[in-house]
Short mmCIF file of C-alpha atoms in Angstrom, two decimals:
data_model
loop_
_atom_site.label_atom_id
_atom_site.label_comp_id
_atom_site.label_asym_id
_atom_site.label_seq_id
_atom_site.Cartn_x
_atom_site.Cartn_y
_atom_site.Cartn_z
CA MET R 1 -9.92 -5.83 -26.85
CA ILE R 2 -6.62 -4.78 -25.43
CA ASP R 3 -7.64 -6.12 -22.00
CA ASP R 4 -7.53 -9.64 -23.42
CA PHE R 5 -3.76 -9.33 -23.84
CA VAL R 6 -3.01 -7.82 -20.46
CA SER R 7 -2.18 -10.46 -17.91
CA VAL R 8 -2.31 -9.74 -14.21
CA ASP R 9 0.87 -11.06 -12.72
CA TYR R 10 0.74 -9.68 -9.23
CA GLY R 11 -0.78 -10.66 -5.94
CA LEU R 12 -2.07 -8.52 -3.10
CA ILE R 13 -1.98 -9.12 0.62
CA ALA R 14 -3.93 -7.07 3.17
CA ILE R 15 -2.10 -6.37 6.44
CA HIS R 16 -3.72 -5.22 9.67
CA SER R 17 -1.15 -3.73 12.05
CA SER R 18 -0.88 -0.68 14.28
CA LEU R 19 2.88 -0.38 13.64
CA GLU R 20 4.40 2.62 11.91
CA ASP R 21 5.36 1.89 8.30
CA TYR R 22 9.13 1.79 8.89
CA ARG R 23 8.79 -0.65 11.80
CA LEU R 24 6.49 -2.92 9.83
CA ALA R 25 8.96 -2.92 6.92
CA TYR R 26 11.73 -3.88 9.37
CA PHE R 27 9.81 -6.88 10.74
CA ILE R 28 8.73 -7.99 7.26
CA ASN R 29 12.38 -7.82 6.16
CA ARG R 30 13.43 -9.97 9.13
CA HIS R 31 10.73 -12.62 8.79
CA LEU R 32 10.44 -12.88 5.01
CA GLU R 33 14.14 -12.24 4.33
CA LEU R 34 13.44 -9.25 2.11
CA ARG R 35 15.17 -5.90 1.78
CA LEU R 36 12.29 -3.44 1.61
CA GLU R 37 13.58 0.13 1.39
CA ARG R 38 11.67 3.40 1.58
CA CYS R 39 11.07 4.89 -1.86
CA PRO R 40 12.24 8.48 -2.17
CA ARG R 41 8.81 9.55 -3.45
CA ASP R 42 5.50 8.64 -1.89
CA VAL R 43 2.56 7.49 -3.98
CA SER R 44 0.23 10.48 -4.30
CA PHE R 45 -3.24 11.18 -5.62
CA LYS R 46 -4.74 14.54 -6.42
CA ARG R 47 -8.38 14.87 -5.57
CA LYS R 48 -10.91 17.67 -5.71
CA ASP R 49 -10.31 18.76 -2.14
CA GLY R 50 -6.56 18.13 -1.81
CA GLU R 51 -3.75 15.66 -2.27
CA SER R 52 -3.07 12.46 -0.36
CA PHE R 53 0.31 10.77 0.10
CA PHE R 54 1.02 7.12 0.94
CA SER R 55 4.43 5.78 1.92
CA ARG R 56 5.90 3.00 -0.20
CA TYR R 57 8.68 0.51 0.49
CA LEU R 58 10.17 -1.44 -2.40
CA PHE R 59 12.34 -4.53 -2.83
CA GLU R 60 13.31 -5.70 -6.30
CA ASP R 61 14.21 -9.38 -6.06
CA ASP R 62 16.51 -10.00 -9.02
CA THR R 63 16.97 -13.66 -8.07
CA ASN R 64 13.27 -14.46 -8.49
CA ASP R 65 12.42 -11.64 -10.92
CA ALA R 66 9.85 -10.24 -8.50
CA ALA R 67 9.12 -6.84 -7.00
CA TRP R 68 7.65 -6.37 -3.52
CA SER R 69 5.89 -3.14 -2.57
CA LEU R 70 4.56 -2.30 0.89
CA ILE R 71 2.08 0.58 0.67
CA GLN R 72 0.21 2.44 3.38
CA ASN R 73 -3.53 2.14 2.93
CA LYS R 74 -4.51 4.76 5.51
CA ASN R 75 -3.01 8.20 5.67
CA SER R 76 -3.92 11.79 6.20
CA MET R 77 -4.86 14.01 3.30
CA VAL R 78 -3.80 17.63 3.09
CA SER R 79 -6.70 19.74 1.96
CA THR R 80 -6.95 23.39 1.14
CA HIS R 81 -10.21 25.23 1.45
CA THR R 82 -11.57 28.59 2.41
CA ASN R 83 -13.46 28.78 5.64
CA ASN R 84 -15.63 31.90 5.72
CA THR R 85 -16.81 31.25 9.27
CA SER R 86 -13.37 31.76 10.78
CA LEU R 87 -12.01 34.90 12.40
CA PHE R 88 -9.84 35.45 9.34
CA ALA R 89 -12.54 35.08 6.69
CA GLY R 90 -11.30 34.68 3.14
CA GLU R 91 -7.91 33.21 3.98
CA GLY R 92 -7.06 29.75 2.68
CA LEU R 93 -6.79 27.22 5.45
CA MET R 94 -4.91 23.99 5.48
CA GLY R 95 -6.60 20.99 7.02
CA THR R 96 -6.13 17.25 7.25
CA SER R 97 -8.54 14.41 6.89
CA SER R 98 -8.10 10.70 6.43
CA ALA R 99 -7.55 9.16 3.00
CA LEU R 100 -7.47 5.57 1.75
CA PHE R 101 -5.21 4.17 -0.96
CA ILE R 102 -7.77 1.47 -1.80
CA PRO R 103 -11.12 2.89 -0.59
CA GLU R 104 -12.87 -0.50 -0.69
CA LEU R 105 -10.49 -1.79 2.01
CA LYS R 106 -11.43 0.59 4.83
CA THR R 107 -10.07 -1.56 7.66
CA VAL R 108 -6.77 -2.54 6.02
CA ASP R 109 -3.68 -0.67 7.26
CA TYR R 110 -1.12 -1.78 4.64
CA ILE R 111 -1.07 -3.56 1.30
CA LEU R 112 1.75 -5.80 0.14
CA LYS R 113 1.91 -6.08 -3.64
CA ILE R 114 4.03 -8.86 -5.11
CA GLU R 115 4.65 -8.36 -8.83
CA ASP R 116 5.72 -10.99 -11.36
CA THR R 117 4.74 -13.84 -9.11
CA GLU R 118 4.20 -17.05 -11.03
CA SER R 119 2.05 -18.94 -8.57
CA ASP R 120 -0.27 -18.60 -5.63
CA THR R 121 2.16 -20.54 -3.45
CA ALA R 122 4.48 -17.51 -3.22
CA ILE R 123 1.59 -15.43 -1.93
CA ASP R 124 0.44 -18.17 0.44
CA ASN R 125 3.99 -18.47 1.82
CA ALA R 126 4.16 -14.69 2.27
CA VAL R 127 0.84 -14.68 4.16
CA THR R 128 2.09 -17.49 6.41
CA GLY R 129 5.30 -15.56 7.09
CA LEU R 130 3.40 -12.36 7.84
CA LEU R 131 1.10 -14.13 10.28
CA ALA R 132 4.20 -15.26 12.21
CA ILE R 133 5.01 -11.61 13.02
CA LYS R 134 3.51 -10.88 16.42
CA TYR R 135 2.84 -7.23 15.56
CA ILE R 136 0.53 -8.13 12.69
CA ALA R 137 -3.06 -8.76 13.79
CA THR R 138 -3.95 -10.52 10.54
CA ALA R 139 -2.92 -10.83 6.90
CA TYR R 140 -4.79 -12.36 3.97
CA LYS R 141 -4.91 -12.45 0.17
CA ILE R 142 -6.96 -9.87 -1.68
CA ASP R 143 -8.80 -10.73 -4.87
CA HIS R 144 -7.72 -7.80 -7.05
CA TYR R 145 -10.32 -8.64 -9.68
CA LYS R 146 -13.03 -7.42 -7.31
CA LEU R 147 -11.38 -4.06 -6.58
CA LYS R 148 -12.93 -1.00 -8.20
CA SER R 149 -9.84 1.14 -7.58
CA LYS R 150 -7.20 -1.30 -8.85
CA ASN R 151 -5.81 1.48 -11.08
CA ASN R 152 -4.32 2.95 -7.88
CA LEU R 153 -1.94 -0.02 -7.91
CA ILE R 154 -0.27 1.15 -11.11
CA PHE R 155 2.86 3.06 -10.14
#
């Protein structure tokens, strides 16, 4: 099997915070001494009823050969559908609804993915640093082996 040769060398951290994505990235940069920057393109998924976009911040740590990605887990989804009960029957209407990057994590606001991490201590240290930020309600490790939608993390 090809899966036997694929090694998972990333860790995931769930973050609960009501901050906007850019403010959260700022505080994470200050407390963890990172340089997360907004990616020019959001992570997007096409679905039957529309397309959803999630902001992503990236820091490539050349010193430690690691990559840090902060991804929104909750966002609005732009949907297009025809509403025949409206005054203008037959016209396509745009609507928004909520979408989740990792649907199994309904209460999580953001996900921090740390790629090429060699040990769990790096993730534990990151969680400790995140918990020191007063605007973060809680942060904890996610067991990515239990996620059904882990393919969403490939970008």
